[in-house]
Tab-separated table of C-alpha atoms in Angstrom:
chain	number	residue	atom	x	y	z
A	7	MET	CA	115.776	152.949	110.647
A	8	ASP	CA	112.921	152.899	108.161
A	9	THR	CA	113.194	151.165	104.789
A	10	ILE	CA	111.681	152.910	101.822
A	11	TYR	CA	109.630	150.882	99.296
A	12	SER	CA	107.849	152.072	96.235
A	13	TYR	CA	104.179	151.842	95.928
A	14	GLN	CA	104.539	149.318	93.091
A	15	SER	CA	106.898	147.128	95.064
A	16	LEU	CA	104.553	146.782	98.064
A	17	TYR	CA	101.603	146.502	95.668
A	18	SER	CA	103.299	143.472	93.907
A	19	PHE	CA	104.267	141.828	97.153
A	20	THR	CA	100.914	142.416	98.885
A	21	TYR	CA	99.010	141.129	95.780
A	22	SER	CA	101.140	137.846	95.733
A	23	VAL	CA	100.402	137.284	99.464
A	24	PHE	CA	96.708	137.579	98.968
A	25	LYS	CA	97.011	135.194	95.988
A	26	HIS	CA	98.902	132.751	98.087
A	27	ILE	CA	96.237	132.554	100.810
A	28	GLY	CA	93.716	131.760	98.063
A	29	CYS	CA	92.223	135.003	96.845
A	30	ASN	CA	91.283	135.097	93.118
A	31	HIS	CA	92.770	137.700	90.933
A	32	ALA	CA	89.990	140.297	91.315
A	33	ASP	CA	89.730	139.981	95.115
A	34	ALA	CA	93.578	140.139	95.519
A	35	ILE	CA	93.595	143.380	93.583
A	36	THR	CA	90.672	144.802	95.583
A	37	ALA	CA	92.369	143.784	98.947
A	38	THR	CA	95.742	145.171	97.933
A	39	LYS	CA	94.406	148.553	96.825
A	40	ALA	CA	92.304	148.842	100.019
A	41	LEU	CA	95.243	147.880	102.292
A	42	LEU	CA	97.828	150.075	100.583
A	43	ALA	CA	95.487	153.139	100.718
A	44	ALA	CA	96.439	153.294	104.437
A	45	ASP	CA	100.186	153.410	103.733
A	46	VAL	CA	100.065	156.029	100.941
A	47	ARG	CA	97.930	158.259	103.110
A	48	GLY	CA	100.192	158.068	106.093
A	49	ILE	CA	97.954	155.807	108.214
A	50	ASP	CA	100.833	153.368	108.720
A	51	SER	CA	99.066	151.359	111.481
A	52	HIS	CA	96.517	150.105	109.029
A	53	GLY	CA	98.588	149.192	105.874
A	54	VAL	CA	101.185	146.510	105.388
A	55	ALA	CA	101.823	146.541	109.057
A	56	ARG	CA	98.558	144.495	109.233
A	57	LEU	CA	99.347	142.103	106.439
A	58	SER	CA	100.904	139.465	108.656
A	59	GLY	CA	97.866	139.613	110.895
A	60	TYR	CA	95.571	138.841	108.013
A	61	VAL	CA	97.778	135.840	107.103
A	62	ARG	CA	97.657	134.537	110.714
A	63	LEU	CA	93.777	134.928	110.714
A	64	TRP	CA	93.781	132.855	107.502
A	65	GLU	CA	95.957	130.361	109.124
A	66	ALA	CA	93.692	130.062	112.046
A	67	GLY	CA	90.745	129.465	109.714
A	68	ARG	CA	89.062	132.735	110.605
A	69	ILE	CA	89.338	134.297	107.171
A	70	ASN	CA	87.605	132.777	104.080
A	71	SER	CA	89.813	133.710	101.062
A	72	HIS	CA	87.179	132.760	98.559
A	73	PRO	CA	83.938	134.022	100.096
A	74	HIS	CA	80.437	134.007	98.538
A	75	ILE	CA	79.300	137.493	99.519
A	76	TYR	CA	75.640	137.870	99.232
A	77	ILE	CA	72.672	140.076	100.269
A	78	LYS	CA	70.489	138.571	103.042
A	79	HIS	CA	67.827	141.192	102.973
A	80	GLU	CA	67.119	144.320	101.037
A	81	THR	CA	64.757	147.150	100.078
A	82	PRO	CA	65.229	149.655	97.254
A	83	SER	CA	67.513	151.828	99.491
A	84	THR	CA	68.826	149.379	102.135
A	85	ALA	CA	70.582	146.023	102.283
A	86	VAL	CA	72.169	143.523	104.777
A	87	VAL	CA	75.182	141.836	103.368
A	88	ASP	CA	76.720	138.586	104.579
A	89	GLY	CA	80.535	138.686	104.020
A	90	ASP	CA	80.899	134.819	104.394
A	91	ALA	CA	83.951	135.463	106.665
A	92	GLY	CA	85.834	137.019	103.885
A	93	LEU	CA	88.648	139.588	104.124
A	94	GLY	CA	87.073	142.881	105.182
A	95	LEU	CA	89.254	144.415	102.525
A	96	VAL	CA	87.148	142.609	99.945
A	97	VAL	CA	83.798	142.544	101.646
A	98	ALA	CA	83.658	146.232	102.370
A	99	PRO	CA	84.271	147.536	98.836
A	100	HIS	CA	81.702	145.058	97.677
A	101	ALA	CA	79.177	146.341	100.161
A	102	MET	CA	79.950	149.987	99.526
A	103	GLN	CA	79.346	149.417	95.769
A	104	ILE	CA	75.893	148.141	96.641
A	105	ALA	CA	75.219	151.314	98.563
A	106	ILE	CA	76.375	153.451	95.666
A	107	ASP	CA	74.273	151.480	93.207
A	108	LYS	CA	71.166	151.861	95.380
A	109	ALA	CA	71.809	155.537	95.736
A	110	ASP	CA	72.123	155.821	91.998
A	111	LYS	CA	68.633	154.370	91.637
A	112	VAL	CA	66.759	155.951	94.514
A	113	GLY	CA	68.847	158.759	95.883
A	114	THR	CA	70.485	157.136	98.913
A	115	GLY	CA	71.845	153.677	99.714
A	116	TRP	CA	72.426	152.104	103.123
A	117	VAL	CA	74.208	148.806	103.708
A	118	SER	CA	74.883	147.026	106.978
A	119	VAL	CA	77.328	144.063	106.905
A	120	CYS	CA	77.756	141.112	109.147
A	121	ASN	CA	80.229	138.077	109.054
A	122	SER	CA	83.304	140.077	107.959
A	123	ASN	CA	86.714	140.947	109.223
A	124	HIS	CA	88.943	144.002	109.630
A	125	PHE	CA	88.493	146.251	106.638
A	126	GLY	CA	91.537	148.503	106.699
A	127	ILE	CA	90.929	152.257	106.815
A	128	ALA	CA	87.261	153.458	106.636
A	129	GLY	CA	88.195	156.471	104.503
A	130	TYR	CA	89.044	154.275	101.608
A	131	HIS	CA	85.466	152.903	101.417
A	132	ALA	CA	83.795	156.223	101.965
A	133	MET	CA	85.912	157.851	99.139
A	134	MET	CA	84.445	155.275	96.642
A	135	ALA	CA	81.404	157.529	96.506
A	136	LEU	CA	83.300	160.697	95.349
A	137	PRO	CA	83.469	159.948	91.591
A	138	HIS	CA	79.679	159.514	91.509
A	139	ASP	CA	78.932	162.876	92.981
A	140	MET	CA	77.913	161.212	96.158
A	141	ILE	CA	78.726	161.651	99.801
A	142	GLY	CA	80.114	158.449	101.208
A	143	ILE	CA	79.892	157.227	104.800
A	144	ALA	CA	81.814	154.121	106.200
A	145	MET	CA	82.078	152.716	109.708
A	146	THR	CA	82.977	149.363	111.451
A	147	ASN	CA	82.991	147.836	114.782
A	148	ALA	CA	86.212	146.268	116.005
A	149	SER	CA	87.950	144.312	118.750
A	150	ALA	CA	86.810	145.339	122.222
A	151	LEU	CA	89.775	147.405	123.708
A	152	VAL	CA	87.941	150.396	124.799
A	153	ALA	CA	86.489	151.101	128.305
A	154	PRO	CA	83.315	153.179	128.472
A	155	THR	CA	83.402	156.291	130.510
A	156	PHE	CA	83.467	155.306	134.326
A	157	SER	CA	84.377	151.702	133.434
A	158	ILE	CA	87.514	149.505	133.544
A	159	GLU	CA	86.056	146.876	131.390
A	160	ARG	CA	86.782	146.672	127.550
A	161	MET	CA	83.427	146.899	125.875
A	162	LEU	CA	83.927	148.690	122.521
A	163	GLY	CA	86.385	148.836	119.568
A	164	THR	CA	88.042	151.930	118.290
A	165	ASN	CA	84.998	151.978	115.920
A	166	PRO	CA	85.945	154.478	113.174
A	167	ILE	CA	83.673	156.888	111.255
A	168	ALA	CA	84.655	158.216	107.787
A	169	VAL	CA	82.658	160.722	105.717
A	170	ALA	CA	83.840	161.722	102.186
A	171	ILE	CA	82.170	164.781	100.489
A	172	PRO	CA	82.866	165.715	96.971
A	173	ALA	CA	83.953	169.154	95.742
A	174	GLY	CA	84.385	171.049	92.551
A	175	ARG	CA	87.676	172.904	92.109
A	176	GLU	CA	88.718	172.370	95.675
A	177	GLU	CA	90.066	169.155	97.115
A	178	PRO	CA	87.329	167.082	98.810
A	179	PHE	CA	86.498	166.927	102.560
A	180	ILE	CA	87.440	163.384	103.952
A	181	ALA	CA	87.169	162.791	107.630
A	182	ASP	CA	88.315	159.480	108.824
A	183	MET	CA	88.667	159.150	112.633
A	184	ALA	CA	88.517	156.597	115.403
A	185	THR	CA	86.019	157.188	118.177
A	186	THR	CA	88.868	156.777	120.661
A	187	THR	CA	91.361	159.350	121.769
A	188	ALA	CA	93.865	157.449	119.580
A	189	ALA	CA	93.505	154.272	117.463
A	190	ASN	CA	95.141	151.065	118.669
A	191	GLY	CA	97.446	151.095	115.697
A	192	LYS	CA	99.074	154.220	116.982
A	193	LEU	CA	99.982	152.425	120.229
A	194	GLU	CA	101.502	149.642	118.058
A	195	ILE	CA	103.610	152.161	116.219
A	196	LEU	CA	104.833	153.653	119.624
A	197	GLN	CA	105.638	150.153	120.837
A	198	ARG	CA	107.816	149.426	117.827
A	199	LYS	CA	109.697	152.669	118.558
A	200	ASN	CA	109.844	151.969	122.277
A	201	ALA	CA	108.073	155.421	122.894
A	202	GLU	CA	105.673	156.485	125.518
A	203	ALA	CA	102.008	157.235	124.820
A	204	PRO	CA	100.552	160.705	125.510
A	205	LEU	CA	98.462	160.716	128.796
A	206	GLY	CA	94.792	160.356	127.898
A	207	TRP	CA	95.239	157.562	125.357
A	208	VAL	CA	95.063	154.515	127.799
A	209	GLN	CA	94.294	153.517	131.253
A	210	THR	CA	95.575	150.714	133.511
A	211	LYS	CA	93.383	147.732	134.409
A	212	GLU	CA	92.593	149.682	137.641
A	213	GLY	CA	91.311	152.740	135.587
A	214	ASN	CA	94.342	155.000	136.206
A	215	SER	CA	95.919	157.088	133.530
A	216	SER	CA	99.003	155.705	131.933
A	217	ALA	CA	101.721	156.582	129.372
A	218	ASN	CA	102.755	152.926	128.794
A	219	ALA	CA	102.150	152.205	125.109
A	220	SER	CA	101.896	148.400	126.015
A	221	GLU	CA	99.259	148.959	128.697
A	222	LEU	CA	96.739	146.889	126.837
A	223	LYS	CA	98.960	143.875	127.173
A	224	ASN	CA	98.683	144.491	130.996
A	225	GLY	CA	94.905	144.407	131.044
A	226	GLY	CA	94.460	148.027	130.473
A	227	ALA	CA	92.128	149.774	127.927
A	228	LEU	CA	91.963	152.437	125.319
A	229	LEU	CA	89.932	155.474	126.254
A	230	PRO	CA	87.032	157.045	124.287
A	231	LEU	CA	87.518	160.273	122.325
A	232	GLY	CA	87.891	162.944	125.064
A	233	SER	CA	89.953	160.667	127.301
A	234	ASP	CA	87.940	161.424	130.546
A	235	ARG	CA	84.459	162.721	131.610
A	236	GLU	CA	85.893	166.150	132.258
A	237	HIS	CA	87.168	166.374	128.624
A	238	GLY	CA	84.065	164.891	126.995
A	239	SER	CA	84.792	161.123	126.927
A	240	HIS	CA	81.065	160.433	127.272
A	241	LYS	CA	80.780	161.902	123.776
A	242	GLY	CA	83.350	159.556	122.389
A	243	TYR	CA	81.725	156.682	124.265
A	244	ALA	CA	78.313	157.615	122.572
A	245	LEU	CA	79.921	157.917	119.055
A	246	GLY	CA	81.614	154.446	119.545
A	247	SER	CA	78.352	152.985	120.654
A	248	ILE	CA	76.488	154.388	117.637
A	249	VAL	CA	78.995	152.744	115.339
A	250	ASP	CA	78.730	149.512	117.096
A	251	ILE	CA	74.959	149.455	116.827
A	252	PHE	CA	74.807	150.566	113.152
A	253	SER	CA	77.495	148.034	112.195
A	254	ALA	CA	76.711	145.020	114.256
A	255	VAL	CA	73.387	145.107	116.098
A	256	LEU	CA	71.756	146.274	112.830
A	257	SER	CA	73.397	143.650	110.597
A	258	GLY	CA	73.532	140.511	112.872
A	259	ALA	CA	77.438	140.677	113.500
A	260	SER	CA	78.847	140.364	116.993
A	261	TYR	CA	78.867	143.594	119.044
A	262	GLY	CA	80.423	145.106	122.091
A	263	PRO	CA	82.730	142.838	124.040
A	264	TRP	CA	81.874	139.904	121.675
A	265	ALA	CA	83.377	141.479	118.563
A	266	PRO	CA	86.056	139.079	117.151
A	267	PRO	CA	89.572	140.082	118.098
A	268	PHE	CA	92.072	140.902	115.215
A	269	PRO	CA	95.102	139.061	116.750
A	270	ALA	CA	94.747	135.451	115.721
A	271	TYR	CA	96.257	134.216	119.058
A	272	VAL	CA	93.435	135.842	121.089
A	273	PRO	CA	90.674	133.443	121.791
A	274	MET	CA	87.295	134.149	120.367
A	275	PRO	CA	84.754	135.428	122.941
A	276	GLU	CA	82.326	132.907	124.330
A	277	ASN	CA	78.592	133.089	123.590
A	278	MET	CA	78.958	135.379	120.607
A	279	PRO	CA	75.575	136.834	119.608
A	280	GLY	CA	76.303	137.272	115.960
A	281	SER	CA	78.580	136.546	112.997
A	282	GLY	CA	81.917	138.203	112.607
A	283	LEU	CA	82.670	141.934	112.534
A	284	GLY	CA	80.109	144.358	111.219
A	285	HIS	CA	80.324	147.381	108.952
A	286	PHE	CA	77.942	150.254	107.843
A	287	PHE	CA	78.056	152.056	104.596
A	288	GLY	CA	76.093	154.951	103.183
A	289	ALA	CA	75.904	156.709	99.837
A	290	MET	CA	73.904	159.856	99.259
A	291	ARG	CA	73.500	161.354	95.875
A	292	ILE	CA	74.107	165.041	95.897
A	293	ASP	CA	71.373	165.821	93.400
A	294	ALA	CA	68.831	164.079	95.639
A	295	PHE	CA	69.218	167.362	97.711
A	296	ARG	CA	70.306	170.010	95.260
A	297	THR	CA	71.983	170.095	91.882
A	298	ALA	CA	75.632	168.782	92.055
A	299	ASP	CA	76.921	171.967	90.325
A	300	GLU	CA	75.238	174.203	92.913
A	301	PHE	CA	76.396	172.039	95.746
A	302	LYS	CA	79.967	172.035	94.385
A	303	GLN	CA	79.988	175.761	94.135
A	304	HIS	CA	79.108	176.125	97.821
A	305	ILE	CA	81.193	173.361	99.215
A	306	ASP	CA	84.191	174.915	97.350
A	307	ASN	CA	83.293	178.181	99.073
A	308	TRP	CA	83.115	176.390	102.381
A	309	LEU	CA	86.407	174.679	101.855
A	310	ARG	CA	88.241	177.811	100.785
A	311	ARG	CA	87.015	179.812	103.650
A	312	PHE	CA	88.100	177.234	106.160
A	313	ARG	CA	91.457	176.651	104.416
A	314	ASN	CA	92.060	180.378	104.539
A	315	ALA	CA	91.021	180.798	108.160
A	316	LYS	CA	93.619	182.894	110.155
A	317	PRO	CA	96.097	180.375	111.767
A	318	ALA	CA	97.150	180.578	115.375
A	319	GLU	CA	100.561	181.713	116.239
A	320	GLY	CA	103.123	179.103	115.438
A	321	HIS	CA	100.974	177.277	112.807
A	322	GLU	CA	101.499	177.747	109.119
A	323	LYS	CA	97.933	177.146	107.920
A	324	VAL	CA	94.423	175.734	108.821
A	325	LEU	CA	93.699	172.215	107.413
A	326	VAL	CA	90.428	170.700	106.332
A	327	PRO	CA	89.911	166.982	107.144
A	328	GLY	CA	91.672	165.000	104.484
A	329	ASP	CA	94.350	167.613	103.683
A	330	PRO	CA	97.275	165.969	105.694
A	331	GLU	CA	96.561	162.544	104.162
A	332	ARG	CA	96.419	164.044	100.651
A	333	GLU	CA	99.751	165.845	101.120
A	334	ILE	CA	101.395	162.730	102.383
A	335	GLU	CA	100.036	160.628	99.563
A	336	ALA	CA	101.570	163.085	97.039
A	337	ILE	CA	104.972	162.634	98.691
A	338	ARG	CA	104.865	158.987	99.165
A	339	MET	CA	103.744	158.156	95.634
A	340	LYS	CA	106.708	160.108	94.395
A	341	ASP	CA	109.378	159.298	96.978
A	342	GLY	CA	108.228	155.960	98.376
A	343	ILE	CA	106.655	154.591	101.537
A	344	PRO	CA	108.689	154.291	104.755
A	345	VAL	CA	108.212	151.038	106.594
A	346	VAL	CA	109.697	150.625	110.130
A	347	GLU	CA	112.089	147.799	110.931
A	348	SER	CA	109.796	145.650	112.935
A	349	VAL	CA	107.186	145.630	110.129
A	350	VAL	CA	109.891	144.771	107.518
A	351	ASN	CA	110.733	141.835	109.639
A	352	ASP	CA	107.112	140.736	109.692
A	353	LEU	CA	106.967	141.161	105.959
A	354	ASN	CA	110.181	139.088	105.448
A	355	ALA	CA	108.741	136.436	107.600
A	356	VAL	CA	105.555	136.410	105.372
A	357	ALA	CA	107.707	136.327	102.301
A	358	ALA	CA	109.564	133.237	103.664
A	359	ARG	CA	106.321	131.563	104.472
A	360	PHE	CA	105.246	131.728	100.771
A	361	ASN	CA	108.657	131.740	99.100
A	362	LEU	CA	108.316	135.341	97.957
A	363	GLU	CA	110.695	138.207	97.916
A	364	LEU	CA	110.109	141.745	99.239
A	365	LYS	CA	112.109	144.090	97.029
């Protein structure tokens, strides 16, 4: 059975954990907000369920809790940022702010990041651009769990892409998706519930389709978006590759099968070609293309038309990317955030480690 916690309760606990691993006050706040954005938006796999994983990475010496984040190279519209092995939850907002600042000055800003770690949900970082009348873009490479089309070898991560587009009277367009048929976190949720995975999510180590949510532990692999060649997996493979190149090859992070694994117990790959995980961020000022008011008038028209599209039989309404997460956020900020028993147990173990209490 799930336990319900208020946002403030999880916020206080998470902030205390980040402080205990050595984050300063500002970084602990930044990391906490970024992490809990996943829980309030219903992306349970990337919120407090990951907190114990960050602690283990810190204990293994793979996360620097007081990083010196700096720009290695820049032009008026671009930058390469070194995260100094910091929490991706801290490095990513810092880098996205650089992209926003550059866009404010010259119209667009593009930042590639190396030497970072898992940064939570991509959508949180892309959404930072919305209050500035900018389009935000965020992506990251990740642990190699995905087999390319026609392969049985793990070569790519789930490599998400997020795009946030501001609107006027309508709610904004916010797309946040893995480039796999399903993110690894969804498999983890199924494992906690002892449930099967839909066919098309994973394959066995021999390359056969599987419904076993624990297949990765047996040497299997996640599948690219599309699941197989006949259903377009080559397109998901291409999208994941683009994210890997923009995030890691461009920045100097480790890419492909050399991307650092999130579980602290998994050995680091040998002969890594770069530093840490990589991210890529973009910010585009609307008025670099057309006036913000004119754009908002038309994007509102676009959003209303799609939201009012005729639904298929059995469906109440048509959704625009970002609508389900916004609806869940409204509910969870009011009624609380459900946390499954196995994650509660993990959080209680973290609480005991730092002499804290989860209320």
